[in-house]
PDB file of C-alpha atoms and ligand atoms in Angstrom:
ATOM      1  CA  UNK A 230       1.020 -31.445  17.065  1.00 34.00           C
ATOM      2  CA  UNK A 231       0.103 -31.323  13.363  1.00 39.00           C
ATOM      3  CA  UNK A 232       2.072 -28.968  11.312  1.00 39.00           C
ATOM      4  CA  UNK A 233       0.999 -27.112   7.965  1.00 39.00           C
ATOM      5  CA  UNK A 234       3.227 -27.633   5.048  1.00 40.00           C
ATOM      6  CA  UNK A 235       4.774 -24.212   5.306  1.00 39.00           C
ATOM      7  CA  UNK A 236       5.350 -24.466   8.967  1.00 39.00           C
ATOM      8  CA  UNK A 237       7.066 -27.838   8.338  1.00 38.00           C
ATOM      9  CA  UNK A 238       9.112 -26.316   5.753  1.00 39.00           C
ATOM     10  CA  UNK A 239      10.176 -23.362   7.735  1.00 37.00           C
ATOM     11  CA  UNK A 240      11.118 -25.690  10.749  1.00 37.00           C
ATOM     12  CA  UNK A 241      13.538 -27.498   8.479  1.00 34.00           C
ATOM     13  CA  UNK A 242      14.874 -24.335   7.262  1.00 35.00           C
ATOM     14  CA  UNK A 243      15.246 -22.997  10.739  1.00 34.00           C
ATOM     15  CA  UNK A 244      16.984 -25.924  11.920  1.00 34.00           C
ATOM     16  CA  UNK A 245      19.327 -26.073   8.959  1.00 33.00           C
ATOM     17  CA  UNK A 246      20.219 -22.577   8.539  1.00 34.00           C
ATOM     18  CA  UNK A 247      18.875 -20.351  11.462  1.00 33.00           C
ATOM     19  CA  UNK A 248      17.328 -18.023   8.822  1.00 35.00           C
ATOM     20  CA  UNK A 249      14.627 -16.832  11.122  1.00 35.00           C
ATOM     21  CA  UNK A 250      13.449 -13.805   8.729  1.00 36.00           C
ATOM     22  CA  UNK A 251      12.873 -16.483   5.820  1.00 36.00           C
ATOM     23  CA  UNK A 252      10.001 -18.088   7.872  1.00 35.00           C
ATOM     24  CA  UNK A 253       7.709 -14.876   8.716  1.00 35.00           C
ATOM     25  CA  UNK A 254       8.028 -12.308  11.300  1.00 34.00           C
ATOM     26  CA  UNK A 255       5.946  -9.160  12.349  1.00 34.00           C
ATOM     27  CA  UNK A 256       5.927  -7.773   8.865  1.00 40.00           C
ATOM     28  CA  UNK A 257       4.126 -10.753   7.482  1.00 40.00           C
ATOM     29  CA  UNK A 258       6.510 -11.707   4.805  1.00 43.00           C
ATOM     30  CA  UNK A 259       4.743 -13.845   2.114  1.00 43.00           C
ATOM     31  CA  UNK A 260       6.996 -16.948   2.118  1.00 43.00           C
ATOM     32  CA  UNK A 261      10.222 -17.963   1.378  1.00 41.00           C
ATOM     33  CA  UNK A 262      12.223 -14.721   0.770  1.00 43.00           C
ATOM     34  CA  UNK A 263      12.070 -11.656   2.817  1.00 40.00           C
ATOM     35  CA  UNK A 264      13.269  -9.351  -0.066  1.00 53.00           C
ATOM     36  CA  UNK A 265      11.326  -6.056  -0.627  1.00 61.00           C
ATOM     37  CA  UNK A 266      13.226  -3.846   1.649  1.00 61.00           C
ATOM     38  CA  UNK A 267      16.061  -3.227  -0.924  1.00 78.00           C
ATOM     39  CA  UNK A 268      14.678  -0.122  -2.630  1.00 92.00           C
ATOM     40  CA  UNK A 269      15.475   3.633  -2.849  1.00 95.00           C
ATOM     41  CA  UNK A 270      15.396   5.725   0.075  1.00 96.00           C
ATOM     42  CA  UNK A 271      15.428   9.478  -0.012  1.00 96.00           C
ATOM     43  CA  UNK A 272      16.006  12.782   2.403  1.00 96.00           C
ATOM     44  CA  UNK A 273      13.829  15.647   1.634  1.00 98.00           C
ATOM     45  CA  UNK A 274      14.156  19.145   2.816  1.00 97.00           C
ATOM     46  CA  UNK A 275      12.494  19.850   6.096  1.00 98.00           C
ATOM     47  CA  UNK A 276      10.348  23.135   6.131  1.00 98.00           C
ATOM     48  CA  UNK A 277      10.760  25.162   9.285  1.00 97.00           C
ATOM     49  CA  UNK A 278       8.268  27.598  10.887  1.00 92.00           C
ATOM     50  CA  UNK A 279       5.300  25.747   9.381  1.00 97.00           C
ATOM     51  CA  UNK A 280       2.190  27.544  10.567  1.00 96.00           C
ATOM     52  CA  UNK A 281      -1.060  25.929   9.392  1.00 96.00           C
ATOM     53  CA  UNK A 282      -4.537  26.352  11.233  1.00 97.00           C
ATOM     54  CA  UNK A 283      -4.825  22.600  11.451  1.00 98.00           C
ATOM     55  CA  UNK A 284      -5.672  21.002  14.661  1.00 97.00           C
ATOM     56  CA  UNK A 285      -3.923  17.659  13.845  1.00 98.00           C
ATOM     57  CA  UNK A 286      -0.745  19.523  12.841  1.00 98.00           C
ATOM     58  CA  UNK A 287      -0.736  21.615  15.920  1.00 98.00           C
ATOM     59  CA  UNK A 288      -0.994  18.618  18.103  1.00 97.00           C
ATOM     60  CA  UNK A 289       1.854  16.856  16.096  1.00 98.00           C
ATOM     61  CA  UNK A 290       4.077  19.926  16.543  1.00 98.00           C
ATOM     62  CA  UNK A 291       3.431  19.919  20.397  1.00 98.00           C
ATOM     63  CA  UNK A 292       4.453  16.258  20.236  1.00 98.00           C
ATOM     64  CA  UNK A 293       7.493  16.811  18.285  1.00 98.00           C
ATOM     65  CA  UNK A 294       6.595  13.603  15.939  1.00 98.00           C
ATOM     66  CA  UNK A 295       4.081  12.915  13.406  1.00 98.00           C
ATOM     67  CA  UNK A 296       2.270   9.505  13.335  1.00 98.00           C
ATOM     68  CA  UNK A 297       1.828   8.136   9.690  1.00 98.00           C
ATOM     69  CA  UNK A 298      -0.234   5.069   9.393  1.00 98.00           C
ATOM     70  CA  UNK A 299       1.235   2.644   6.364  1.00 98.00           C
ATOM     71  CA  UNK A 300       1.392  -0.766   5.103  1.00 97.00           C
ATOM     72  CA  UNK A 301       4.164  -3.339   6.205  1.00 96.00           C
ATOM     73  CA  UNK A 302       3.637  -6.159   3.811  1.00 95.00           C
ATOM     74  CA  UNK A 303       3.648  -4.604   0.646  1.00 96.00           C
ATOM     75  CA  UNK A 304       7.118  -4.914  -1.174  1.00 95.00           C
ATOM     76  CA  UNK A 305       8.209  -1.822  -3.067  1.00 96.00           C
ATOM     77  CA  UNK A 306       5.355  -0.047  -1.720  1.00 97.00           C
ATOM     78  CA  UNK A 307       4.927  -0.141   2.230  1.00 97.00           C
ATOM     79  CA  UNK A 308       7.276  -2.873   3.417  1.00 96.00           C
ATOM     80  CA  UNK A 309       8.668  -3.185   6.992  1.00 96.00           C
ATOM     81  CA  UNK A 310      11.984  -5.137   7.168  1.00 94.00           C
ATOM     82  CA  UNK A 311      11.313  -7.712   9.822  1.00 92.00           C
ATOM     83  CA  UNK A 312      15.079  -7.582  10.717  1.00 93.00           C
ATOM     84  CA  UNK A 313      15.496  -3.940  11.265  1.00 93.00           C
ATOM     85  CA  UNK A 314      11.976  -2.654  11.620  1.00 95.00           C
ATOM     86  CA  UNK A 315      12.660  -0.057   8.863  1.00 96.00           C
ATOM     87  CA  UNK A 316       9.748   0.845   6.631  1.00 97.00           C
ATOM     88  CA  UNK A 317      10.695   1.355   2.858  1.00 97.00           C
ATOM     89  CA  UNK A 318       8.833   1.647  -0.510  1.00 97.00           C
ATOM     90  CA  UNK A 319       7.065   4.333  -2.587  1.00 98.00           C
ATOM     91  CA  UNK A 320       4.089   5.027  -0.063  1.00 98.00           C
ATOM     92  CA  UNK A 321       7.005   5.574   2.582  1.00 98.00           C
ATOM     93  CA  UNK A 322       8.819   7.850   0.415  1.00 98.00           C
ATOM     94  CA  UNK A 323       5.426   9.870  -0.211  1.00 98.00           C
ATOM     95  CA  UNK A 324       4.967   9.971   3.440  1.00 98.00           C
ATOM     96  CA  UNK A 325       8.513  11.118   4.031  1.00 98.00           C
ATOM     97  CA  UNK A 326       7.927  13.931   1.387  1.00 98.00           C
ATOM     98  CA  UNK A 327       4.738  15.237   3.157  1.00 98.00           C
ATOM     99  CA  UNK A 328       6.020  15.058   6.579  1.00 98.00           C
ATOM    100  CA  UNK A 329       9.266  17.330   5.362  1.00 98.00           C
ATOM    101  CA  UNK A 330       6.936  19.907   4.030  1.00 98.00           C
ATOM    102  CA  UNK A 331       4.958  19.856   7.216  1.00 98.00           C
ATOM    103  CA  UNK A 332       8.310  20.506   9.335  1.00 98.00           C
ATOM    104  CA  UNK A 333       9.192  16.922  10.184  1.00 98.00           C
ATOM    105  CA  UNK A 334      12.139  15.075   9.313  1.00 98.00           C
ATOM    106  CA  UNK A 335      12.320  11.316   8.992  1.00 97.00           C
ATOM    107  CA  UNK A 336      13.408  10.698  12.525  1.00 97.00           C
ATOM    108  CA  UNK A 337      10.286  12.391  13.802  1.00 98.00           C
ATOM    109  CA  UNK A 338       8.109  10.057  11.820  1.00 98.00           C
ATOM    110  CA  UNK A 339       6.339   7.368  13.834  1.00 98.00           C
ATOM    111  CA  UNK A 340       5.152   4.862  11.271  1.00 98.00           C
ATOM    112  CA  UNK A 341       2.339   2.743  12.259  1.00 98.00           C
ATOM    113  CA  UNK A 342       1.151  -0.421  10.540  1.00 98.00           C
ATOM    114  CA  UNK A 343      -2.588  -0.239   9.645  1.00 97.00           C
ATOM    115  CA  UNK A 344      -4.254  -2.734   7.523  1.00 95.00           C
ATOM    116  CA  UNK A 345      -6.910  -1.973   5.198  1.00 96.00           C
ATOM    117  CA  UNK A 346      -9.967  -2.920   7.067  1.00 96.00           C
ATOM    118  CA  UNK A 347      -9.314  -0.461  10.232  1.00 97.00           C
ATOM    119  CA  UNK A 348      -7.941   2.560   8.177  1.00 97.00           C
ATOM    120  CA  UNK A 349     -11.158   4.696   8.230  1.00 97.00           C
ATOM    121  CA  UNK A 350     -11.456   3.981  12.133  1.00 97.00           C
ATOM    122  CA  UNK A 351      -7.822   4.914  12.814  1.00 98.00           C
ATOM    123  CA  UNK A 352      -7.885   8.258  10.721  1.00 98.00           C
ATOM    124  CA  UNK A 353     -11.192   9.302  11.996  1.00 96.00           C
ATOM    125  CA  UNK A 354     -10.113   8.762  15.578  1.00 96.00           C
ATOM    126  CA  UNK A 355      -6.927  10.301  15.351  1.00 96.00           C
ATOM    127  CA  UNK A 356      -4.918   6.965  15.648  1.00 97.00           C
ATOM    128  CA  UNK A 357      -2.759   8.228  12.692  1.00 98.00           C
ATOM    129  CA  UNK A 358      -2.199  11.934  11.574  1.00 98.00           C
ATOM    130  CA  UNK A 359      -2.366  10.980   7.870  1.00 98.00           C
ATOM    131  CA  UNK A 360      -2.323   7.728   6.105  1.00 98.00           C
ATOM    132  CA  UNK A 361      -0.331   6.592   3.037  1.00 98.00           C
ATOM    133  CA  UNK A 362      -1.075   2.715   1.932  1.00 98.00           C
ATOM    134  CA  UNK A 363      -2.429   2.164  -1.280  1.00 98.00           C
ATOM    135  CA  UNK A 364      -5.540   3.986  -0.314  1.00 98.00           C
ATOM    136  CA  UNK A 365      -8.143   4.350  -3.102  1.00 98.00           C
ATOM    137  CA  UNK A 366     -10.345   7.500  -3.203  1.00 98.00           C
ATOM    138  CA  UNK A 367     -13.889   6.850  -3.278  1.00 97.00           C
ATOM    139  CA  UNK A 368     -17.152   8.615  -2.411  1.00 97.00           C
ATOM    140  CA  UNK A 369     -17.917   5.853   0.276  1.00 97.00           C
ATOM    141  CA  UNK A 370     -14.695   6.414   2.111  1.00 98.00           C
ATOM    142  CA  UNK A 371     -15.235  10.061   1.775  1.00 97.00           C
ATOM    143  CA  UNK A 372     -18.095   9.989   4.187  1.00 97.00           C
ATOM    144  CA  UNK A 373     -15.755   9.025   6.986  1.00 97.00           C
ATOM    145  CA  UNK A 374     -12.229  10.380   5.822  1.00 98.00           C
ATOM    146  CA  UNK A 375     -10.624  13.147   3.854  1.00 98.00           C
ATOM    147  CA  UNK A 376      -8.469  12.790   1.060  1.00 98.00           C
ATOM    148  CA  UNK A 377      -5.630  14.442  -0.750  1.00 98.00           C
ATOM    149  CA  UNK A 378      -4.474  13.414  -4.195  1.00 97.00           C
ATOM    150  CA  UNK A 379      -4.482  11.071  -6.260  1.00 98.00           C
ATOM    151  CA  UNK A 380      -0.903  10.703  -6.394  1.00 98.00           C
ATOM    152  CA  UNK A 381      -0.849   7.576  -8.393  1.00 98.00           C
ATOM    153  CA  UNK A 382      -3.558   5.367 -10.272  1.00 97.00           C
ATOM    154  CA  UNK A 383      -3.295   1.735 -10.169  1.00 98.00           C
ATOM    155  CA  UNK A 384      -5.934  -0.963 -11.121  1.00 98.00           C
ATOM    156  CA  UNK A 385      -7.092  -4.353  -9.658  1.00 98.00           C
ATOM    157  CA  UNK A 386      -5.526  -7.238 -11.236  1.00 98.00           C
ATOM    158  CA  UNK A 387      -4.856 -10.934 -10.688  1.00 98.00           C
ATOM    159  CA  UNK A 388      -1.923 -12.763  -9.231  1.00 98.00           C
ATOM    160  CA  UNK A 389      -1.636 -16.463 -10.026  1.00 98.00           C
ATOM    161  CA  UNK A 390       0.948 -19.266 -10.111  1.00 98.00           C
ATOM    162  CA  UNK A 391       3.386 -19.081 -12.943  1.00 97.00           C
ATOM    163  CA  UNK A 392       2.264 -22.492 -14.264  1.00 96.00           C
ATOM    164  CA  UNK A 393      -1.552 -21.577 -14.269  1.00 97.00           C
ATOM    165  CA  UNK A 394      -2.541 -21.029 -17.839  1.00 95.00           C
ATOM    166  CA  UNK A 395      -6.424 -21.165 -17.350  1.00 96.00           C
ATOM    167  CA  UNK A 396      -6.589 -17.705 -15.387  1.00 98.00           C
ATOM    168  CA  UNK A 397      -6.306 -15.337 -18.271  1.00 97.00           C
ATOM    169  CA  UNK A 398      -8.293 -12.405 -16.876  1.00 97.00           C
ATOM    170  CA  UNK A 399     -11.186 -11.691 -14.788  1.00 97.00           C
ATOM    171  CA  UNK A 400     -13.494 -13.151 -17.129  1.00 97.00           C
ATOM    172  CA  UNK A 401     -11.794 -16.536 -16.330  1.00 98.00           C
ATOM    173  CA  UNK A 402     -12.123 -16.786 -12.550  1.00 98.00           C
ATOM    174  CA  UNK A 403     -15.765 -18.478 -12.494  1.00 98.00           C
ATOM    175  CA  UNK A 404     -15.661 -21.189 -10.019  1.00 98.00           C
ATOM    176  CA  UNK A 405     -12.018 -20.269  -8.889  1.00 98.00           C
ATOM    177  CA  UNK A 406     -10.701 -19.546  -5.182  1.00 98.00           C
ATOM    178  CA  UNK A 407      -9.869 -15.943  -5.416  1.00 98.00           C
ATOM    179  CA  UNK A 408      -8.252 -14.413  -2.275  1.00 98.00           C
ATOM    180  CA  UNK A 409      -8.319 -10.786  -1.225  1.00 98.00           C
ATOM    181  CA  UNK A 410      -8.568  -8.685   1.885  1.00 96.00           C
ATOM    182  CA  UNK A 411     -11.345  -7.245   4.235  1.00 96.00           C
ATOM    183  CA  UNK A 412     -12.017  -3.628   3.750  1.00 95.00           C
ATOM    184  CA  UNK A 413     -10.339  -3.551   0.378  1.00 97.00           C
ATOM    185  CA  UNK A 414     -12.167  -2.355  -3.016  1.00 97.00           C
ATOM    186  CA  UNK A 415     -10.894  -5.149  -5.266  1.00 97.00           C
ATOM    187  CA  UNK A 416     -12.472  -7.632  -2.767  1.00 97.00           C
ATOM    188  CA  UNK A 417     -15.908  -5.709  -3.314  1.00 97.00           C
ATOM    189  CA  UNK A 418     -15.427  -5.873  -7.061  1.00 98.00           C
ATOM    190  CA  UNK A 419     -14.416  -9.700  -7.187  1.00 98.00           C
ATOM    191  CA  UNK A 420     -17.553 -10.691  -5.043  1.00 97.00           C
ATOM    192  CA  UNK A 421     -19.961  -9.339  -7.850  1.00 98.00           C
ATOM    193  CA  UNK A 422     -22.094 -11.977  -9.198  1.00 97.00           C
ATOM    194  CA  UNK A 423     -20.736 -11.322 -12.602  1.00 98.00           C
ATOM    195  CA  UNK A 424     -17.344 -13.047 -12.157  1.00 98.00           C
ATOM    196  CA  UNK A 425     -18.752 -15.998 -10.292  1.00 98.00           C
ATOM    197  CA  UNK A 426     -15.603 -16.419  -8.159  1.00 98.00           C
ATOM    198  CA  UNK A 427     -15.395 -18.309  -4.871  1.00 98.00           C
ATOM    199  CA  UNK A 428     -13.763 -15.595  -2.641  1.00 98.00           C
ATOM    200  CA  UNK A 429     -11.511 -16.135   0.596  1.00 98.00           C
ATOM    201  CA  UNK A 430     -11.316 -13.010   2.678  1.00 97.00           C
ATOM    202  CA  UNK A 431      -8.058 -12.428   4.868  1.00 97.00           C
ATOM    203  CA  UNK A 432      -6.595  -9.640   6.856  1.00 94.00           C
ATOM    204  CA  UNK A 433      -3.341  -9.047   5.026  1.00 92.00           C
ATOM    205  CA  UNK A 434      -2.402  -9.494   1.120  1.00 93.00           C
ATOM    206  CA  UNK A 435       0.834 -11.443   2.344  1.00 93.00           C
ATOM    207  CA  UNK A 436      -1.620 -14.083   3.962  1.00 96.00           C
ATOM    208  CA  UNK A 437      -3.306 -14.412   0.492  1.00 98.00           C
ATOM    209  CA  UNK A 438      -0.093 -15.008  -1.308  1.00 98.00           C
ATOM    210  CA  UNK A 439       1.068 -17.661   1.114  1.00 97.00           C
ATOM    211  CA  UNK A 440      -2.351 -19.391   0.204  1.00 98.00           C
ATOM    212  CA  UNK A 441      -1.579 -19.150  -3.378  1.00 98.00           C
ATOM    213  CA  UNK A 442       1.704 -20.402  -3.074  1.00 98.00           C
ATOM    214  CA  UNK A 443       0.585 -23.510  -1.039  1.00 97.00           C
ATOM    215  CA  UNK A 444      -2.265 -23.996  -3.416  1.00 97.00           C
ATOM    216  CA  UNK A 445      -5.258 -23.380  -1.233  1.00 97.00           C
ATOM    217  CA  UNK A 446      -6.539 -20.501  -3.556  1.00 98.00           C
ATOM    218  CA  UNK A 447      -6.083 -20.227  -7.276  1.00 98.00           C
ATOM    219  CA  UNK A 448      -5.466 -16.340  -7.408  1.00 98.00           C
ATOM    220  CA  UNK A 449      -5.135 -13.142  -5.509  1.00 98.00           C
ATOM    221  CA  UNK A 450      -6.760 -10.081  -6.324  1.00 98.00           C
ATOM    222  CA  UNK A 451      -5.925  -6.620  -5.534  1.00 98.00           C
ATOM    223  CA  UNK A 452      -4.025  -3.606  -7.295  1.00 98.00           C
ATOM    224  CA  UNK A 453      -1.407  -4.507 -10.020  1.00 98.00           C
ATOM    225  CA  UNK A 454       1.125  -2.253  -8.253  1.00 98.00           C
ATOM    226  CA  UNK A 455       0.932  -4.555  -5.234  1.00 98.00           C
ATOM    227  CA  UNK A 456       0.636  -7.734  -6.968  1.00 98.00           C
ATOM    228  CA  UNK A 457       3.750  -6.640  -9.040  1.00 97.00           C
ATOM    229  CA  UNK A 458       5.868  -6.565  -5.913  1.00 96.00           C
ATOM    230  CA  UNK A 459       4.914 -10.041  -4.752  1.00 97.00           C
ATOM    231  CA  UNK A 460       5.444 -11.467  -8.333  1.00 97.00           C
ATOM    232  CA  UNK A 461       9.184  -9.582  -8.399  1.00 95.00           C
ATOM    233  CA  UNK A 462       9.698 -11.378  -5.052  1.00 93.00           C
ATOM    234  CA  UNK A 463       8.986 -14.832  -6.453  1.00 95.00           C
ATOM    235  CA  UNK A 464       9.314 -14.414 -10.191  1.00 95.00           C
ATOM    236  CA  UNK A 465       9.890 -18.134 -10.321  1.00 96.00           C
ATOM    237  CA  UNK A 466       6.615 -19.131  -8.810  1.00 97.00           C
ATOM    238  CA  UNK A 467       4.322 -16.241  -9.499  1.00 98.00           C
ATOM    239  CA  UNK A 468       3.029 -14.042 -12.232  1.00 97.00           C
ATOM    240  CA  UNK A 469       0.636 -11.069 -12.652  1.00 98.00           C
ATOM    241  CA  UNK A 470      -2.113 -11.586 -15.490  1.00 98.00           C
ATOM    242  CA  UNK A 471      -1.772  -7.999 -16.438  1.00 97.00           C
ATOM    243  CA  UNK A 472      -5.318  -7.459 -17.257  1.00 97.00           C
ATOM    244  CA  UNK A 473      -6.372  -4.511 -14.788  1.00 98.00           C
ATOM    245  CA  UNK A 474     -10.307  -4.359 -14.284  1.00 98.00           C
ATOM    246  CA  UNK A 475     -10.816  -1.223 -12.107  1.00 98.00           C
ATOM    247  CA  UNK A 476      -9.222   2.201 -11.686  1.00 98.00           C
ATOM    248  CA  UNK A 477      -7.707   2.727  -8.064  1.00 98.00           C
ATOM    249  CA  UNK A 478      -6.605   6.397  -7.706  1.00 98.00           C
ATOM    250  CA  UNK A 479      -4.236   6.383  -4.546  1.00 98.00           C
ATOM    251  CA  UNK A 480      -4.988   8.963  -1.861  1.00 98.00           C
ATOM    252  CA  UNK A 481      -3.405  10.338   1.334  1.00 98.00           C
ATOM    253  CA  UNK A 482      -5.946   9.787   3.973  1.00 98.00           C
ATOM    254  CA  UNK A 483      -6.577  12.329   6.782  1.00 98.00           C
ATOM    255  CA  UNK A 484      -9.198  13.666   9.320  1.00 98.00           C
ATOM    256  CA  UNK A 485     -12.144  14.774   7.151  1.00 97.00           C
ATOM    257  CA  UNK A 486     -12.667  18.162   8.934  1.00 97.00           C
ATOM    258  CA  UNK A 487      -9.079  19.320   8.819  1.00 98.00           C
ATOM    259  CA  UNK A 488      -9.366  21.210   5.588  1.00 97.00           C
ATOM    260  CA  UNK A 489      -6.170  23.213   6.436  1.00 98.00           C
ATOM    261  CA  UNK A 490      -4.201  20.090   6.660  1.00 98.00           C
ATOM    262  CA  UNK A 491      -5.568  18.537   3.340  1.00 98.00           C
ATOM    263  CA  UNK A 492      -4.590  21.658   1.521  1.00 98.00           C
ATOM    264  CA  UNK A 493      -1.057  21.481   3.005  1.00 98.00           C
ATOM    265  CA  UNK A 494      -0.760  17.747   1.942  1.00 98.00           C
ATOM    266  CA  UNK A 495      -2.142  18.473  -1.451  1.00 98.00           C
ATOM    267  CA  UNK A 496       0.641  21.227  -1.903  1.00 98.00           C
ATOM    268  CA  UNK A 497       3.371  18.819  -0.680  1.00 98.00           C
ATOM    269  CA  UNK A 498       2.094  16.393  -3.180  1.00 98.00           C
ATOM    270  CA  UNK A 499       2.195  19.185  -5.900  1.00 98.00           C
ATOM    271  CA  UNK A 500       5.621  20.449  -4.811  1.00 98.00           C
ATOM    272  CA  UNK A 501       7.455  16.973  -4.965  1.00 98.00           C
ATOM    273  CA  UNK A 502       5.950  16.009  -8.234  1.00 97.00           C
ATOM    274  CA  UNK A 503       7.166  19.152  -9.778  1.00 97.00           C
ATOM    275  CA  UNK A 504      10.735  19.053  -8.271  1.00 95.00           C
ATOM    276  CA  UNK A 505      11.196  15.376  -9.489  1.00 95.00           C
ATOM    277  CA  UNK A 506      11.602  13.955  -6.045  1.00 98.00           C
ATOM    278  CA  UNK A 507       8.302  11.996  -6.877  1.00 98.00           C
ATOM    279  CA  UNK A 508       9.866  10.528 -10.170  1.00 98.00           C
ATOM    280  CA  UNK A 509      13.064   9.766  -8.405  1.00 98.00           C
ATOM    281  CA  UNK A 510      11.289   7.878  -5.466  1.00 98.00           C
ATOM    282  CA  UNK A 511       8.904   5.984  -8.124  1.00 98.00           C
ATOM    283  CA  UNK A 512      11.753   4.891 -10.214  1.00 97.00           C
ATOM    284  CA  UNK A 513      13.710   3.652  -7.260  1.00 97.00           C
ATOM    285  CA  UNK A 514      10.855   1.950  -5.711  1.00 97.00           C
ATOM    286  CA  UNK A 515       7.648   0.737  -7.781  1.00 96.00           C
ATOM    287  CA  UNK A 516       9.638   1.251 -11.007  1.00 96.00           C
ATOM    288  CA  UNK A 517      11.989  -1.766  -9.731  1.00 95.00           C
ATOM    289  CA  UNK A 518       8.965  -4.023  -9.516  1.00 94.00           C
ATOM    290  CA  UNK A 519       7.758  -3.359 -13.018  1.00 93.00           C
ATOM    291  CA  UNK A 520       5.359  -0.491 -12.780  1.00 94.00           C
ATOM    292  CA  UNK A 521       5.552   2.046 -15.689  1.00 93.00           C
ATOM    293  CA  UNK A 522       5.997   5.536 -14.502  1.00 96.00           C
ATOM    294  CA  UNK A 523       3.480   7.942 -15.290  1.00 93.00           C
ATOM    295  CA  UNK A 524       3.513  11.619 -14.215  1.00 91.00           C
ATOM    296  CA  UNK A 525       0.541  12.488 -11.957  1.00 94.00           C
ATOM    297  CA  UNK A 526      -1.551  15.486 -13.169  1.00 93.00           C
ATOM    298  CA  UNK A 527      -1.301  18.731 -11.563  1.00 96.00           C
ATOM    299  CA  UNK A 528      -2.928  20.848 -10.123  1.00 97.00           C
ATOM    300  CA  UNK A 529      -4.451  18.013  -7.883  1.00 98.00           C
ATOM    301  CA  UNK A 530      -7.980  18.484  -7.475  1.00 95.00           C
ATOM    302  CA  UNK A 531      -9.458  20.329  -4.388  1.00 93.00           C
ATOM    303  CA  UNK A 532     -12.937  19.592  -2.956  1.00 83.00           C
TER     304      UNK A 532
HETATM  305  N1  LIG B 690      -6.357   0.370  -3.330  1.00 66.64           N
HETATM  306  C1  LIG B 690      -7.218  -0.735  -2.929  1.00 66.64           C
HETATM  307  C2  LIG B 690      -8.050  -0.108  -1.625  1.00 66.64           C
HETATM  308  O1  LIG B 690      -7.920   0.848  -1.083  1.00 66.64           O
HETATM  309  C3  LIG B 690      -6.628  -2.141  -2.525  1.00 66.64           C
HETATM  310  C4  LIG B 690      -5.269  -2.020  -1.905  1.00 66.64           C
HETATM  311  C5  LIG B 690      -5.531  -1.820  -0.176  1.00 66.64           C
HETATM  312  O2  LIG B 690      -6.316  -2.641   0.284  1.00 66.64           O
HETATM  313  O3  LIG B 690      -4.908  -1.163   0.517  1.00 66.64           O
HETATM  314  O4  LIG B 690      -8.874  -0.630  -0.998  1.00 66.64           O
END
């Protein structure tokens, strides 16, 4: 059997130290450090007697649990600890705040990992009650799902190896191998002829990061907030270029026709932005990987 470089290295690590989590696991950690779960985790006051004319919420109330779609391999944003199965990060905190205002405690949240390429399908077919996972609001997606927000605005950037001095911005990726993931807006952007990049398309960002570390691609593109998390995990090997070239307003995705739920989630976001839960969560998660705090504008838009 022929082993790849990473697999061989992991086999050695396993034999020496039996540190299974260091070599992958369900959450798809990106390489040699399983960090990312060591962030702020808050508790939020759970509302009682919530009555909203929302079919999605009524179903959740009957089941006494709410299903929330999230990411699992984005440290500081949506990260599932491979050892404990616990989710953590800024998007997880946002999900907990919303769930609390809808009447669900953290224990009643059923977090489901949903990657970018299946978000619309999962939401539209009721596979999740709502979705919080670095999800850019745009008109194309609004044809299939509803959005509450924006609760944060990121921008597409580039993650490169620390010793790479050639990639100085999106104008310098001509002929370079750039990895991103299927169903994401930064992939659509970098595929435009004007950049002249050679794209590699994966299912998870952590797979792109592995490719970058082993030299099979030259850069990874997605939102700066996500890339900063990977760079923080491997500051000795990776860096973010720091020239954002798109605007990615993050929304909470939900059933397109459930207007009552959309209004309730919008109000929940406004409530926690105003009472400082949002800022506290931000500073304890995203703030730790180097994203500067910017207070979101309220009132949030309604449509
Ligand atoms: N925010 C971008 C998007 O929604 C990229 C991050 C992601 O794939 O979740 O496509």
